Every structure is written in C-alpha cells, then in structure tokens.
Amino acid sequence: MIKQLTLGLFLAAALTACNQANTQTQTADSTAATAGAAAPIVNAADAAVMKFETETHDFGKIKKGEKVTYEFKYVNTGKSPLIIKDAYATCGCTTPEFDKEPIAPGKSSIIKVTFDSAGKSGLQDKIVTVIGNTVPAENRVHLTGEVLTDEKPAGTAKKK
C-alpha cells in the first residue's frame, strides 16, 4: 500500500511538472511572438545598406581658424528603409549632421560634416562614424587635409 501511494504521488508530481513546463513554453512563445511584432528582426539579406559615393574627402590646405564643410552623399542600396541612429566624430572640432527620417531603398541622402580648424595645425584626418540599421552597422567616412599656421618658418625673415 505504501508503495502504491508513493508511486501515485510520484506520477502526480511528474504530470504536474510536465503541464507547468508546457504552460511556460506556450507563454514564452507568445511573448516572443508579441516582441517580434513590436520590433521585427530583419535578416542581413533584407537589411539597409549605406553606399557612399566617396568615403574620403581631402579639403586641401586651409588657414588655422577656418571652417570647411563637405557633404558625403550615400545611397541606400539595401531592401529596407535606412535609419541612422547616430553619427559622431573623433573630436569635438568635427560635427556631422544627418537625416533623422528613414531613407527608402534606392533613395539617397547626405551626411554633412563641418570641420573647425581653430586650435588645430598640420595634417588632419577626422573620422566620422555613422551607426544605423545597416549591414554593416557602422560606416565610416574621413575628412582629411592640412591646417596651415600663420607663423612663418624660422629663417624666412627679411634681411635688411
């Protein structure tokens, strides 16, 4: 009798555990389905792709204190709307501006980059990182050039 009672309790516990596991699985599946509806996952083949006309622009030689601006043109060559989440530069002297609205597949837009040469001298290579729902998620463009100083090199003073 004790064996039958123990066996009965064991079976009841096993059936209860199986039922709870099935309920948890159904809840997890429905939660995943709900989350998927709110934030659809796009596979790499269907993702947005940011293709720049040129990834580097040389602004040449400028005087210290001048500001230069360049517009990096790009096209969304992917299959989904391109959404830029952020764009930032390697230092505060370089400011990127970008569209906040989605860029449809096949459409183009620009990243406007302004470099302020105040306090800078010599060769410059400013990297702007653009983060979006693209493949790859990070894209980079470079603004390069040389900032000249007002000072004359030693030994170039006029002789009287």
Coordinates of N, CA and C in Angstrom, one line a residue:
M1 N 0.8 -1.2 0.0 CA 0.0 0.0 0.0 C 0.9 1.3 0.0
I2 N 1.9 1.3 0.8 CA 2.8 2.4 0.8 C 3.5 2.6 -0.6
K3 N 3.8 1.4 -1.2 CA 4.4 1.5 -2.5 C 3.5 2.1 -3.5
Q4 N 2.2 1.7 -3.4 CA 1.2 2.3 -4.4 C 1.0 3.8 -4.1
L5 N 1.0 4.2 -2.9 CA 0.8 5.6 -2.5 C 2.0 6.4 -3.0
T6 N 3.2 5.9 -2.8 CA 4.4 6.6 -3.3 C 4.4 6.7 -4.8
L7 N 4.1 5.6 -5.4 CA 4.0 5.6 -6.9 C 3.0 6.6 -7.4
G8 N 1.8 6.6 -6.8 CA 0.8 7.6 -7.2 C 1.2 9.0 -7.0
L9 N 1.9 9.3 -5.9 CA 2.4 10.7 -5.7 C 3.4 11.1 -6.7
F10 N 4.3 10.1 -7.0 CA 5.4 10.3 -8.0 C 4.8 10.6 -9.3
L11 N 3.8 9.9 -9.8 CA 3.1 10.1 -11.1 C 2.4 11.4 -11.1
A12 N 1.7 11.8 -10.0 CA 1.0 13.1 -9.9 C 2.0 14.2 -10.0
A13 N 3.1 14.1 -9.4 CA 4.2 15.2 -9.4 C 4.7 15.3 -10.8
A14 N 5.0 14.2 -11.5 CA 5.6 14.2 -12.8 C 4.6 14.8 -13.8
L15 N 3.3 14.5 -13.7 CA 2.3 15.0 -14.6 C 2.2 16.5 -14.4
T16 N 2.2 17.0 -13.1 CA 2.1 18.4 -12.8 C 3.3 19.1 -13.4
A17 N 4.5 18.6 -13.2 CA 5.7 19.2 -13.8 C 5.6 19.4 -15.3
C18 N 5.2 18.3 -16.0 CA 5.1 18.4 -17.4 C 4.1 19.4 -17.9
N19 N 3.0 19.6 -17.2 CA 1.9 20.5 -17.5 C 2.5 22.0 -17.3
Q20 N 3.2 22.2 -16.2 CA 3.8 23.5 -16.0 C 4.8 23.9 -17.1
A21 N 5.6 22.9 -17.5 CA 6.6 23.2 -18.5 C 6.0 23.5 -19.8
N22 N 4.9 22.9 -20.1 CA 4.1 23.1 -21.4 C 3.5 24.5 -21.3
T23 N 3.0 24.9 -20.2 CA 2.4 26.3 -20.0 C 3.5 27.3 -20.1
Q24 N 4.7 27.1 -19.5 CA 5.8 28.1 -19.6 C 6.2 28.2 -21.1
T25 N 6.3 27.1 -21.8 CA 6.7 27.2 -23.2 C 5.7 28.0 -24.0
Q26 N 4.4 27.7 -23.8 CA 3.4 28.5 -24.5 C 3.5 30.0 -24.2
T27 N 3.8 30.3 -22.9 CA 3.9 31.7 -22.6 C 5.1 32.3 -23.2
A28 N 6.2 31.6 -23.2 CA 7.5 32.1 -23.8 C 7.3 32.3 -25.3
D29 N 6.6 31.4 -26.0 CA 6.4 31.5 -27.4 C 5.5 32.7 -27.7
S30 N 4.4 32.9 -26.9 CA 3.5 34.1 -27.2 C 4.2 35.4 -26.9
T31 N 5.1 35.4 -25.9 CA 5.9 36.6 -25.5 C 6.8 36.9 -26.7
A32 N 7.5 35.9 -27.2 CA 8.4 36.1 -28.3 C 7.7 36.6 -29.6
A33 N 6.5 36.1 -29.8 CA 5.7 36.5 -31.0 C 5.3 37.9 -30.8
T34 N 4.9 38.3 -29.6 CA 4.5 39.7 -29.3 C 5.7 40.7 -29.5
A35 N 6.8 40.3 -29.0 CA 8.0 41.1 -29.1 C 8.4 41.2 -30.5
G36 N 8.3 40.2 -31.3 CA 8.7 40.2 -32.7 C 7.8 41.1 -33.5
A37 N 6.5 41.2 -33.1 CA 5.6 42.1 -33.8 C 5.9 43.6 -33.5
A38 N 6.4 43.9 -32.3 CA 6.8 45.2 -32.0 C 8.1 45.6 -32.6
A39 N 9.0 44.8 -32.7 CA 10.3 45.1 -33.3 C 10.8 44.0 -34.2
P40 N 10.3 44.1 -35.5 CA 10.7 43.0 -36.4 C 12.2 42.9 -36.6
I41 N 12.6 41.6 -36.7 CA 14.0 41.4 -37.0 C 14.2 41.2 -38.5
V42 N 15.1 42.0 -39.0 CA 15.4 41.9 -40.5 C 16.7 41.1 -40.7
N43 N 16.6 40.1 -41.6 CA 17.8 39.4 -41.8 C 18.8 40.2 -42.7
A44 N 20.0 39.8 -42.7 CA 21.1 40.5 -43.4 C 20.8 40.7 -44.9
A45 N 20.1 39.8 -45.5 CA 19.8 39.9 -47.0 C 18.8 41.0 -47.2
D46 N 18.0 41.3 -46.3 CA 16.9 42.3 -46.5 C 17.2 43.6 -45.8
A47 N 18.4 43.8 -45.1 CA 18.7 44.9 -44.4 C 19.1 46.1 -45.3
A48 N 19.1 47.3 -44.7 CA 19.5 48.5 -45.4 C 21.1 48.5 -45.6
V49 N 21.5 49.1 -46.6 CA 23.0 49.1 -46.9 C 23.3 50.6 -47.3
M50 N 24.3 51.1 -46.6 CA 24.7 52.5 -46.9 C 25.9 52.5 -47.8
K51 N 25.8 53.0 -49.0 CA 26.8 53.0 -50.0 C 27.2 54.5 -50.3
F52 N 28.4 54.9 -49.9 CA 28.9 56.3 -50.1 C 29.5 56.4 -51.5
E53 N 29.3 57.6 -52.1 CA 29.9 57.9 -53.4 C 31.4 57.9 -53.2
T54 N 31.9 58.5 -52.1 CA 33.3 58.6 -51.7 C 33.3 58.5 -50.2
E55 N 34.3 57.8 -49.7 CA 34.4 57.7 -48.2 C 35.5 58.6 -47.6
T56 N 36.2 59.3 -48.5 CA 37.3 60.2 -48.0 C 37.2 61.5 -48.8
H57 N 37.3 62.6 -48.2 CA 37.4 63.9 -48.8 C 38.5 64.7 -48.3
D58 N 39.4 65.2 -49.2 CA 40.6 66.0 -48.8 C 40.2 67.4 -49.0
F59 N 40.1 68.2 -47.9 CA 39.8 69.6 -48.1 C 41.0 70.5 -48.5
G60 N 42.1 69.8 -48.6 CA 43.3 70.6 -49.0 C 44.0 71.3 -47.9
K61 N 44.5 72.5 -48.2 CA 45.2 73.3 -47.2 C 44.3 74.5 -46.9
I62 N 44.1 74.7 -45.6 CA 43.3 75.9 -45.1 C 44.1 76.6 -44.0
K63 N 43.7 77.8 -43.7 CA 44.3 78.6 -42.7 C 43.7 78.2 -41.3
K64 N 44.5 78.3 -40.3 CA 44.1 78.0 -38.9 C 42.9 78.9 -38.6
G65 N 41.8 78.3 -38.1 CA 40.6 79.1 -37.7 C 39.5 79.0 -38.7
E66 N 39.8 78.5 -40.0 CA 38.8 78.4 -41.0 C 37.9 77.1 -40.7
K67 N 36.7 77.2 -41.2 CA 35.8 76.1 -41.1 C 35.6 75.6 -42.6
V68 N 35.6 74.2 -42.7 CA 35.3 73.6 -44.0 C 34.1 72.7 -43.8
T69 N 33.3 72.6 -44.9 CA 32.1 71.7 -44.8 C 32.1 70.8 -46.1
Y70 N 31.8 69.5 -45.9 CA 31.7 68.6 -47.0 C 30.4 67.8 -46.8
E71 N 29.7 67.4 -47.9 CA 28.6 66.6 -47.8 C 28.9 65.2 -48.5
F72 N 28.9 64.2 -47.6 CA 29.2 62.8 -48.1 C 27.8 62.3 -48.6
K73 N 27.7 62.1 -49.9 CA 26.4 61.5 -50.4 C 26.5 60.0 -50.4
Y74 N 25.3 59.5 -50.0 CA 25.2 58.0 -49.9 C 23.8 57.6 -50.5
V75 N 23.7 56.3 -50.9 CA 22.5 55.7 -51.4 C 22.2 54.5 -50.5
N76 N 20.9 54.2 -50.2 CA 20.5 53.0 -49.6 C 20.3 52.0 -50.6
T77 N 21.3 51.1 -50.7 CA 21.3 50.0 -51.7 C 20.7 48.7 -51.2
G78 N 20.2 48.8 -50.0 CA 19.5 47.6 -49.4 C 18.1 47.5 -49.7
K79 N 17.4 46.6 -49.0 CA 16.0 46.3 -49.3 C 15.0 46.8 -48.2
S80 N 15.6 47.5 -47.2 CA 14.8 48.0 -46.1 C 15.1 49.5 -45.9
P81 N 14.2 50.3 -45.4 CA 14.4 51.7 -45.1 C 15.7 51.8 -44.2
L82 N 16.5 52.8 -44.5 CA 17.8 53.0 -43.7 C 17.5 54.1 -42.7
I83 N 17.8 53.7 -41.4 CA 17.6 54.6 -40.3 C 18.9 54.9 -39.6
I84 N 19.4 56.1 -39.6 CA 20.6 56.5 -39.0 C 20.3 56.7 -37.5
K85 N 20.9 56.0 -36.6 CA 20.7 56.1 -35.2 C 21.6 57.2 -34.6
D86 N 22.9 57.3 -35.1 CA 23.8 58.3 -34.5 C 24.9 58.5 -35.5
A87 N 25.6 59.6 -35.4 CA 26.8 59.9 -36.2 C 27.7 60.8 -35.3
Y88 N 28.9 60.4 -35.2 CA 29.9 61.1 -34.3 C 31.3 61.1 -34.9
A89 N 32.0 62.1 -34.5 CA 33.4 62.3 -35.0 C 34.4 62.0 -33.9
T90 N 35.7 61.9 -34.3 CA 36.8 61.6 -33.4 C 37.1 62.7 -32.4
C91 N 36.6 63.9 -32.7 CA 36.9 65.0 -31.8 C 35.8 66.0 -31.9
G92 N 35.7 67.0 -31.0 CA 34.6 68.0 -31.0 C 34.8 69.0 -32.1
C93 N 35.9 69.0 -32.8 CA 36.1 70.0 -33.8 C 35.4 69.6 -35.1
T94 N 34.8 68.4 -35.2 CA 34.2 67.9 -36.4 C 32.7 67.6 -36.0
T95 N 31.8 68.2 -36.8 CA 30.4 68.0 -36.5 C 29.6 67.4 -37.7
P96 N 29.1 66.2 -37.5 CA 28.3 65.6 -38.5 C 26.8 65.9 -38.3
E97 N 26.1 66.1 -39.5 CA 24.6 66.3 -39.4 C 24.0 65.3 -40.4
F98 N 22.9 64.7 -40.0 CA 22.3 63.6 -40.9 C 20.7 63.7 -40.8
D99 N 20.1 63.1 -41.8 CA 18.6 63.0 -41.8 C 18.1 62.1 -40.7
K100 N 17.1 62.5 -40.0 CA 16.5 61.7 -39.0 C 15.4 60.8 -39.5
E101 N 14.9 61.1 -40.7 CA 13.9 60.3 -41.3 C 14.5 59.1 -42.1
P102 N 13.7 58.0 -42.1 CA 14.2 56.8 -42.9 C 14.4 57.2 -44.4
I103 N 15.5 56.5 -44.9 CA 15.8 56.7 -46.3 C 15.4 55.4 -47.0
A104 N 14.4 55.5 -47.9 CA 13.9 54.3 -48.6 C 14.9 53.6 -49.5
P105 N 14.7 52.4 -49.7 CA 15.7 51.7 -50.6 C 15.7 52.4 -52.0
G106 N 17.0 52.5 -52.5 CA 17.2 53.2 -53.8 C 17.3 54.7 -53.7
K107 N 17.0 55.3 -52.5 CA 17.0 56.7 -52.4 C 18.4 57.1 -51.8
S108 N 18.7 58.4 -51.9 CA 20.0 58.9 -51.4 C 19.8 60.1 -50.5
S109 N 20.8 60.4 -49.7 CA 20.8 61.5 -48.8 C 22.3 61.9 -48.6
I110 N 22.5 62.7 -47.6 CA 23.9 63.2 -47.3 C 24.2 63.2 -45.8
I111 N 25.5 63.1 -45.5 CA 26.0 63.3 -44.1 C 26.8 64.6 -44.3
K112 N 26.3 65.7 -43.7 CA 27.1 67.0 -43.8 C 28.1 67.0 -42.6
V113 N 29.3 67.2 -43.0 CA 30.4 67.2 -42.0 C 31.1 68.6 -42.0
T114 N 31.2 69.2 -40.8 CA 31.9 70.5 -40.7 C 33.1 70.3 -39.8
F115 N 34.2 70.8 -40.3 CA 35.5 70.8 -39.5 C 35.9 72.2 -39.2
D116 N 36.1 72.5 -37.9 CA 36.5 73.8 -37.4 C 38.0 73.6 -37.0
S117 N 38.9 74.3 -37.8 CA 40.3 74.2 -37.6 C 40.9 75.1 -36.5
A118 N 40.0 75.8 -35.7 CA 40.5 76.6 -34.6 C 41.3 75.7 -33.7
G119 N 42.5 76.1 -33.3 CA 43.4 75.3 -32.4 C 44.0 74.1 -33.0
K120 N 43.9 73.9 -34.3 CA 44.5 72.8 -35.0 C 45.6 73.2 -35.9
S121 N 46.6 72.4 -36.2 CA 47.6 72.7 -37.1 C 48.2 71.4 -37.7
G122 N 48.7 71.4 -38.9 CA 49.3 70.3 -39.5 C 48.2 69.4 -40.2
L123 N 48.6 68.2 -40.5 CA 47.8 67.2 -41.2 C 46.6 66.8 -40.3
Q124 N 45.5 66.6 -40.9 CA 44.3 66.2 -40.1 C 43.6 65.1 -40.8
D125 N 43.1 64.1 -40.0 CA 42.3 63.0 -40.6 C 41.1 62.8 -39.6
K126 N 40.0 63.4 -39.8 CA 38.9 63.3 -38.9 C 37.9 62.2 -39.4
I127 N 37.7 61.2 -38.5 CA 36.8 60.1 -38.9 C 35.4 60.3 -38.3
V128 N 34.4 60.1 -39.2 CA 33.0 60.2 -38.7 C 32.5 58.8 -38.8
T129 N 31.9 58.3 -37.7 CA 31.3 57.0 -37.6 C 29.8 57.2 -37.7
V130 N 29.1 56.5 -38.6 CA 27.7 56.6 -38.8 C 27.1 55.2 -38.3
I131 N 26.2 55.2 -37.4 CA 25.6 54.0 -36.9 C 24.1 53.9 -37.3
G132 N 23.7 52.8 -37.9 CA 22.4 52.7 -38.3 C 21.9 51.2 -38.4
N133 N 20.8 51.0 -38.9 CA 20.2 49.6 -39.1 C 20.7 49.0 -40.4
T134 N 22.0 49.2 -40.6 CA 22.6 48.8 -41.9 C 23.5 47.5 -41.7
V135 N 23.9 47.0 -42.8 CA 24.9 45.9 -42.8 C 26.1 46.5 -43.6
P136 N 27.2 46.7 -42.9 CA 27.5 46.6 -41.5 C 26.8 47.8 -40.7
A137 N 26.7 47.6 -39.4 CA 26.0 48.6 -38.6 C 26.8 49.9 -38.5
E138 N 28.1 49.9 -38.6 CA 28.9 51.1 -38.5 C 29.5 51.3 -39.9
N139 N 29.4 52.6 -40.3 CA 30.1 53.0 -41.6 C 30.9 54.2 -41.2
R140 N 32.1 54.4 -41.9 CA 33.0 55.5 -41.6 C 33.3 56.2 -42.8
V141 N 33.4 57.6 -42.6 CA 34.0 58.5 -43.7 C 35.1 59.3 -43.1
H142 N 36.0 59.8 -43.9 CA 37.2 60.5 -43.5 C 37.2 61.9 -44.1
L143 N 37.5 62.9 -43.3 CA 37.7 64.3 -43.8 C 39.2 64.6 -43.5
T144 N 40.0 64.8 -44.6 CA 41.4 65.0 -44.4 C 41.8 66.3 -45.0
G145 N 43.0 66.7 -44.6 CA 43.6 68.0 -45.1 C 44.7 68.5 -44.2
E146 N 45.1 69.7 -44.5 CA 46.2 70.3 -43.7 C 45.8 71.7 -43.3
V147 N 46.0 72.0 -42.0 CA 45.8 73.3 -41.4 C 47.1 74.0 -41.3
L148 N 47.2 75.1 -42.0 CA 48.4 75.9 -42.0 C 48.4 76.9 -40.9
T149 N 49.6 77.2 -40.4 CA 49.7 78.2 -39.3 C 50.0 79.6 -39.9
D150 N 49.8 80.6 -39.2 CA 50.1 82.0 -39.7 C 51.6 82.3 -39.6
E151 N 52.2 81.5 -38.7 CA 53.6 81.8 -38.4 C 54.5 81.4 -39.6
K152 N 55.5 82.2 -39.8 CA 56.5 81.9 -40.9 C 57.5 81.0 -40.3
P153 N 58.0 80.0 -41.1 CA 59.1 79.1 -40.6 C 60.3 79.9 -40.3
A154 N 61.1 79.4 -39.3 CA 62.3 80.1 -38.9 C 63.3 80.2 -40.1
G155 N 64.0 81.4 -40.1 CA 64.9 81.6 -41.2 C 64.3 82.2 -42.4
T156 N 63.0 82.6 -42.4 CA 62.4 83.3 -43.6 C 62.2 84.8 -43.4
A157 N 62.8 85.3 -42.3 CA 62.6 86.8 -42.1 C 63.4 87.5 -43.1
K158 N 62.9 88.7 -43.5 CA 63.6 89.5 -44.5 C 64.9 90.1 -43.9
K159 N 65.9 90.1 -44.7 CA 67.2 90.7 -44.3 C 67.2 92.2 -44.7
K160 N 67.8 93.0 -43.9 CA 67.9 94.5 -44.2 C 69.2 94.8 -44.6

